[in-house]
PDB file of C-alpha atoms in Angstrom:
ATOM      1  CA  MET S 190      -1.264  -8.982  -3.058  1.00 60.00           C
ATOM      2  CA  SER S 191       2.453  -9.151  -3.598  1.00 76.00           C
ATOM      3  CA  ALA S 192       2.734  -5.497  -4.641  1.00 87.00           C
ATOM      4  CA  GLY S 193       4.067  -3.335  -1.829  1.00 92.00           C
ATOM      5  CA  TRP S 194       2.022  -0.320  -2.840  1.00 95.00           C
ATOM      6  CA  SER S 195      -1.231  -2.229  -2.275  1.00 96.00           C
ATOM      7  CA  TRP S 196      -0.248  -3.052   1.317  1.00 96.00           C
ATOM      8  CA  CYS S 197       0.631   0.613   1.839  1.00 97.00           C
ATOM      9  CA  ALA S 198      -2.709   1.627   0.337  1.00 98.00           C
ATOM     10  CA  LEU S 199      -4.591  -0.554   2.824  1.00 98.00           C
ATOM     11  CA  ALA S 200      -3.062   1.182   5.853  1.00 98.00           C
ATOM     12  CA  PHE S 201      -3.297   4.604   4.198  1.00 98.00           C
ATOM     13  CA  CYS S 202      -7.010   4.160   3.403  1.00 98.00           C
ATOM     14  CA  VAL S 203      -7.768   3.043   6.953  1.00 98.00           C
ATOM     15  CA  GLY S 204      -6.168   6.276   8.164  1.00 98.00           C
ATOM     16  CA  LEU S 205      -8.013   8.265   5.521  1.00 97.00           C
ATOM     17  CA  ALA S 206     -11.340   6.836   6.714  1.00 98.00           C
ATOM     18  CA  ARG S 207     -10.860   7.729  10.390  1.00 96.00           C
ATOM     19  CA  GLN S 208     -11.547  11.128  11.977  1.00 95.00           C
ATOM     20  CA  SER S 209      -9.073  10.616  14.813  1.00 97.00           C
ATOM     21  CA  LYS S 210      -5.306  10.553  14.331  1.00 97.00           C
ATOM     22  CA  ILE S 211      -5.005   8.088  17.224  1.00 97.00           C
ATOM     23  CA  GLU S 212      -7.557   5.729  15.675  1.00 97.00           C
ATOM     24  CA  SER S 213      -5.726   5.999  12.357  1.00 98.00           C
ATOM     25  CA  ALA S 214      -2.394   5.144  13.970  1.00 97.00           C
ATOM     26  CA  LEU S 215      -3.895   2.155  15.815  1.00 98.00           C
ATOM     27  CA  LEU S 216      -6.343   0.695  13.295  1.00 98.00           C
ATOM     28  CA  ALA S 217      -4.047   0.875  10.255  1.00 98.00           C
ATOM     29  CA  PRO S 218      -1.403  -1.492  11.692  1.00 98.00           C
ATOM     30  CA  ALA S 219      -4.143  -3.753  13.053  1.00 98.00           C
ATOM     31  CA  SER S 220      -5.684  -4.016   9.581  1.00 98.00           C
ATOM     32  CA  LEU S 221      -2.279  -4.757   8.068  1.00 98.00           C
ATOM     33  CA  MET S 222      -1.624  -7.501  10.634  1.00 98.00           C
ATOM     34  CA  VAL S 223      -4.986  -9.126   9.910  1.00 98.00           C
ATOM     35  CA  ALA S 224      -4.219  -8.927   6.181  1.00 97.00           C
ATOM     36  CA  VAL S 225      -0.754 -10.476   6.718  1.00 96.00           C
ATOM     37  CA  ILE S 226      -2.232 -13.388   8.655  1.00 96.00           C
ATOM     38  CA  ALA S 227      -4.944 -13.916   6.022  1.00 95.00           C
ATOM     39  CA  TYR S 228      -2.349 -13.713   3.228  1.00 94.00           C
ATOM     40  CA  TYR S 229      -0.107 -16.344   4.791  1.00 92.00           C
ATOM     41  CA  ALA S 230      -3.062 -18.559   5.742  1.00 92.00           C
ATOM     42  CA  THR S 231      -3.989 -18.548   2.048  1.00 91.00           C
ATOM     43  CA  LYS S 232      -0.415 -19.356   1.067  1.00 88.00           C
ATOM     44  CA  LEU S 233      -0.383 -22.211   3.602  1.00 85.00           C
ATOM     45  CA  GLU S 234      -3.624 -23.577   2.171  1.00 84.00           C
ATOM     46  CA  ARG S 235      -2.039 -23.490  -1.286  1.00 79.00           C
ATOM     47  CA  SER S 236       0.882 -25.622  -0.036  1.00 79.00           C
ATOM     48  CA  THR S 237       3.487 -22.863  -0.297  1.00 77.00           C
ATOM     49  CA  PHE S 238       5.233 -23.790   2.954  1.00 74.00           C
ATOM     50  CA  LEU S 239       5.770 -27.503   2.351  1.00 73.00           C
ATOM     51  CA  ALA S 240       9.183 -29.051   2.838  1.00 72.00           C
ATOM     52  CA  THR S 241      10.689 -32.523   2.979  1.00 68.00           C
ATOM     53  CA  ASN S 242      12.652 -33.597   6.038  1.00 69.00           C
ATOM     54  CA  LEU S 243      15.851 -34.791   4.353  1.00 69.00           C
ATOM     55  CA  SER S 244      17.037 -36.597   7.491  1.00 71.00           C
ATOM     56  CA  ASP S 245      13.883 -38.740   7.436  1.00 71.00           C
ATOM     57  CA  PRO S 246      12.328 -38.708   3.933  1.00 71.00           C
ATOM     58  CA  ALA S 247       9.860 -41.415   4.993  1.00 71.00           C
ATOM     59  CA  GLN S 248       7.888 -38.725   6.816  1.00 68.00           C
ATOM     60  CA  GLY S 249       6.995 -37.228   3.447  1.00 70.00           C
ATOM     61  CA  VAL S 250       6.262 -33.599   2.847  1.00 71.00           C
ATOM     62  CA  GLN S 251       5.268 -31.488   5.846  1.00 74.00           C
ATOM     63  CA  VAL S 252       4.580 -27.862   6.617  1.00 74.00           C
ATOM     64  CA  ASP S 253       7.751 -25.918   7.360  1.00 80.00           C
ATOM     65  CA  ALA S 254       6.305 -24.309  10.484  1.00 81.00           C
ATOM     66  CA  ALA S 255       9.429 -22.307  11.306  1.00 83.00           C
ATOM     67  CA  ASP S 256       9.437 -20.626   7.896  1.00 86.00           C
ATOM     68  CA  TYR S 257       5.688 -20.039   8.048  1.00 87.00           C
ATOM     69  CA  VAL S 258       5.689 -18.495  11.523  1.00 91.00           C
ATOM     70  CA  SER S 259       8.830 -16.431  10.894  1.00 93.00           C
ATOM     71  CA  LYS S 260       7.256 -14.828   7.821  1.00 92.00           C
ATOM     72  CA  ILE S 261       4.085 -13.944   9.721  1.00 95.00           C
ATOM     73  CA  VAL S 262       5.963 -12.548  12.714  1.00 97.00           C
ATOM     74  CA  GLY S 263       8.398 -10.584  10.559  1.00 96.00           C
ATOM     75  CA  TRP S 264       5.701  -8.986   8.444  1.00 95.00           C
ATOM     76  CA  CYS S 265       3.475  -8.300  11.464  1.00 97.00           C
ATOM     77  CA  VAL S 266       6.355  -6.417  13.116  1.00 98.00           C
ATOM     78  CA  ALA S 267       6.819  -4.412   9.908  1.00 97.00           C
ATOM     79  CA  ALA S 268       3.047  -3.841   9.771  1.00 97.00           C
ATOM     80  CA  ALA S 269       3.036  -2.513  13.334  1.00 97.00           C
ATOM     81  CA  PHE S 270       5.706   0.060  12.526  1.00 97.00           C
ATOM     82  CA  LEU S 271       4.758   1.035   8.974  1.00 97.00           C
ATOM     83  CA  GLY S 272       1.020   0.826   9.604  1.00 98.00           C
ATOM     84  CA  CYS S 273       1.208   3.581  12.226  1.00 98.00           C
ATOM     85  CA  ILE S 274       3.063   5.870   9.829  1.00 98.00           C
ATOM     86  CA  LEU S 275       0.841   5.115   6.840  1.00 98.00           C
ATOM     87  CA  GLY S 276      -2.360   5.365   8.872  1.00 98.00           C
ATOM     88  CA  LEU S 277      -1.342   8.759  10.190  1.00 98.00           C
ATOM     89  CA  ALA S 278      -0.320   9.826   6.665  1.00 98.00           C
ATOM     90  CA  GLY S 279      -3.759   8.806   5.415  1.00 98.00           C
ATOM     91  CA  ASN S 280      -5.427  10.795   8.149  1.00 98.00           C
ATOM     92  CA  LEU S 281      -3.327  13.893   7.431  1.00 98.00           C
ATOM     93  CA  ALA S 282      -3.946  13.531   3.684  1.00 97.00           C
ATOM     94  CA  ARG S 283      -7.429  14.816   4.450  1.00 95.00           C
ATOM     95  CA  LEU S 284      -5.979  18.307   4.886  1.00 94.00           C
ATOM     96  CA  ARG S 285      -7.421  20.481   2.147  1.00 88.00           C
ATOM     97  CA  GLY S 286      -5.509  22.101  -0.649  1.00 84.00           C
ATOM     98  CA  LEU S 287      -1.782  22.030  -1.059  1.00 90.00           C
ATOM     99  CA  ARG S 288      -1.081  21.160   2.612  1.00 92.00           C
ATOM    100  CA  GLY S 289      -2.347  17.592   2.275  1.00 94.00           C
ATOM    101  CA  LEU S 290      -1.207  17.110  -1.318  1.00 96.00           C
ATOM    102  CA  PRO S 291       2.187  15.478  -0.639  1.00 97.00           C
ATOM    103  CA  LEU S 292       0.471  12.857   1.506  1.00 97.00           C
ATOM    104  CA  ARG S 293      -2.296  12.282  -1.048  1.00 97.00           C
ATOM    105  CA  LEU S 294       0.405  11.623  -3.651  1.00 98.00           C
ATOM    106  CA  LEU S 295       2.095   8.952  -1.506  1.00 97.00           C
ATOM    107  CA  ILE S 296       0.200   5.897  -2.796  1.00 98.00           C
ATOM    108  CA  PRO S 297       0.075   6.817  -6.509  1.00 98.00           C
ATOM    109  CA  VAL S 298       3.804   7.660  -6.454  1.00 98.00           C
ATOM    110  CA  SER S 299       4.544   4.357  -4.692  1.00 97.00           C
ATOM    111  CA  ALA S 300       2.486   2.427  -7.239  1.00 97.00           C
ATOM    112  CA  ALA S 301       4.055   4.179 -10.231  1.00 97.00           C
ATOM    113  CA  VAL S 302       7.610   3.676  -8.954  1.00 97.00           C
ATOM    114  CA  GLU S 303       7.064   0.041  -7.998  1.00 96.00           C
ATOM    115  CA  MET S 304       5.369  -0.855 -11.280  1.00 95.00           C
ATOM    116  CA  THR S 305       8.075   0.925 -13.285  1.00 95.00           C
ATOM    117  CA  GLU S 306      10.764  -1.068 -11.475  1.00 94.00           C
ATOM    118  CA  ARG S 307       8.879  -4.345 -11.852  1.00 91.00           C
ATOM    119  CA  LEU S 308       8.437  -3.700 -15.567  1.00 92.00           C
ATOM    120  CA  ARG S 309      12.134  -2.889 -15.898  1.00 91.00           C
ATOM    121  CA  VAL S 310      13.463  -5.809 -13.845  1.00 92.00           C
ATOM    122  CA  GLU S 311      10.870  -8.606 -13.727  1.00 88.00           C
ATOM    123  CA  ALA S 312       8.584  -8.274 -16.759  1.00 83.00           C
ATOM    124  CA  SER S 313      10.735 -10.353 -19.090  1.00 84.00           C
ATOM    125  CA  SER S 314      10.412 -13.377 -16.784  1.00 86.00           C
ATOM    126  CA  GLN S 315       6.616 -13.070 -16.389  1.00 86.00           C
ATOM    127  CA  GLU S 316       3.626 -13.924 -18.542  1.00 89.00           C
ATOM    128  CA  ALA S 317       2.349 -11.172 -20.848  1.00 90.00           C
ATOM    129  CA  VAL S 318      -0.756 -10.597 -18.723  1.00 92.00           C
ATOM    130  CA  VAL S 319       1.445  -9.723 -15.731  1.00 89.00           C
ATOM    131  CA  GLY S 320       3.311  -7.060 -17.688  1.00 90.00           C
ATOM    132  CA  ALA S 321       0.029  -5.699 -19.028  1.00 93.00           C
ATOM    133  CA  THR S 322      -1.383  -5.521 -15.495  1.00 93.00           C
ATOM    134  CA  TRP S 323       1.703  -3.706 -14.201  1.00 93.00           C
ATOM    135  CA  SER S 324       1.497  -1.270 -17.122  1.00 95.00           C
ATOM    136  CA  ALA S 325      -2.186  -0.618 -16.427  1.00 96.00           C
ATOM    137  CA  VAL S 326      -1.518  -0.019 -12.721  1.00 96.00           C
ATOM    138  CA  ARG S 327       1.271   2.406 -13.607  1.00 97.00           C
ATOM    139  CA  LEU S 328      -1.001   4.247 -16.062  1.00 98.00           C
ATOM    140  CA  VAL S 329      -3.776   4.579 -13.474  1.00 98.00           C
ATOM    141  CA  ALA S 330      -1.258   5.749 -10.848  1.00 98.00           C
ATOM    142  CA  VAL S 331       0.103   8.451 -13.156  1.00 98.00           C
ATOM    143  CA  ALA S 332      -3.446   9.530 -14.047  1.00 98.00           C
ATOM    144  CA  ALA S 333      -4.266   9.739 -10.325  1.00 98.00           C
ATOM    145  CA  LEU S 334      -1.176  11.894  -9.785  1.00 98.00           C
ATOM    146  CA  VAL S 335      -2.260  14.302 -12.522  1.00 98.00           C
ATOM    147  CA  VAL S 336      -5.815  14.518 -11.162  1.00 97.00           C
ATOM    148  CA  LEU S 337      -4.690  15.016  -7.549  1.00 96.00           C
ATOM    149  CA  VAL S 338      -2.176  17.734  -8.427  1.00 96.00           C
ATOM    150  CA  GLY S 339      -4.597  19.447 -10.810  1.00 95.00           C
ATOM    151  CA  ARG S 340      -7.369  19.418  -8.255  1.00 92.00           C
ATOM    152  CA  ALA S 341      -5.164  20.811  -5.491  1.00 91.00           C
ATOM    153  CA  VAL S 342      -3.759  23.573  -7.696  1.00 91.00           C
ATOM    154  CA  THR S 343      -7.117  24.654  -9.126  1.00 90.00           C
ATOM    155  CA  GLY S 344      -8.688  24.559  -5.663  1.00 85.00           C
ATOM    156  CA  SER S 345      -5.872  26.674  -4.276  1.00 80.00           C
ATOM    157  CA  LEU S 346      -6.178  29.199  -7.118  1.00 82.00           C
ATOM    158  CA  HIS S 347      -9.954  29.319  -6.681  1.00 79.00           C
ATOM    159  CA  ARG S 348      -9.640  30.015  -2.936  1.00 77.00           C
ATOM    160  CA  ARG S 349      -7.068  32.761  -3.566  1.00 73.00           C
ATOM    161  CA  SER S 350      -9.231  34.474  -6.189  1.00 73.00           C
ATOM    162  CA  GLY S 351     -12.169  34.299  -3.767  1.00 67.00           C
ATOM    163  CA  ARG S 352     -10.104  36.020  -1.063  1.00 67.00           C
ATOM    164  CA  ARG S 353      -9.049  38.738  -3.517  1.00 65.00           C
ATOM    165  CA  ARG S 354     -12.685  39.452  -4.384  1.00 64.00           C
ATOM    166  CA  GLU S 355     -13.593  39.671  -0.679  1.00 62.00           C
ATOM    167  CA  ASN S 356     -10.687  42.031   0.044  1.00 64.00           C
ATOM    168  CA  SER S 357     -11.512  44.329  -2.887  1.00 63.00           C
ATOM    169  CA  ALA S 358     -15.198  44.609  -1.943  1.00 56.00           C
TER     170      ALA S 358
END
């Protein structure tokens, strides 16, 4: 889960699933914080935070607790701030028609931009499957953008034509 758009999508979807704006703004950062802790617990289990004490190499390799805790705290602070915004955005994306469209486009645009940049900058240093995955994510994001815009526009046109028929009757 190293792609930023997927973290954003988590908070956004929590907001999208809640009826209340307050619940969205509170539960989205909470879900991000739980995900951050789970993510770093997994990284710890996979020996990502091991370091050797160079002043006493006889101690062997140990967990670099300061690095581990600082990453969790830093990302939890970011989750608290960004989670509120993204949760509220998800909640407001429920607005029908063109009013909620910019918010509904937030995650697919984020995914498309991030994957485009990763393909441009990082793909050459990754395995082929990574580049293929990033390309697939970008393709799905662009397809989602087309569907979301098309749906909002056709829905808006349909509602307008319905109002015209009512007014002419």
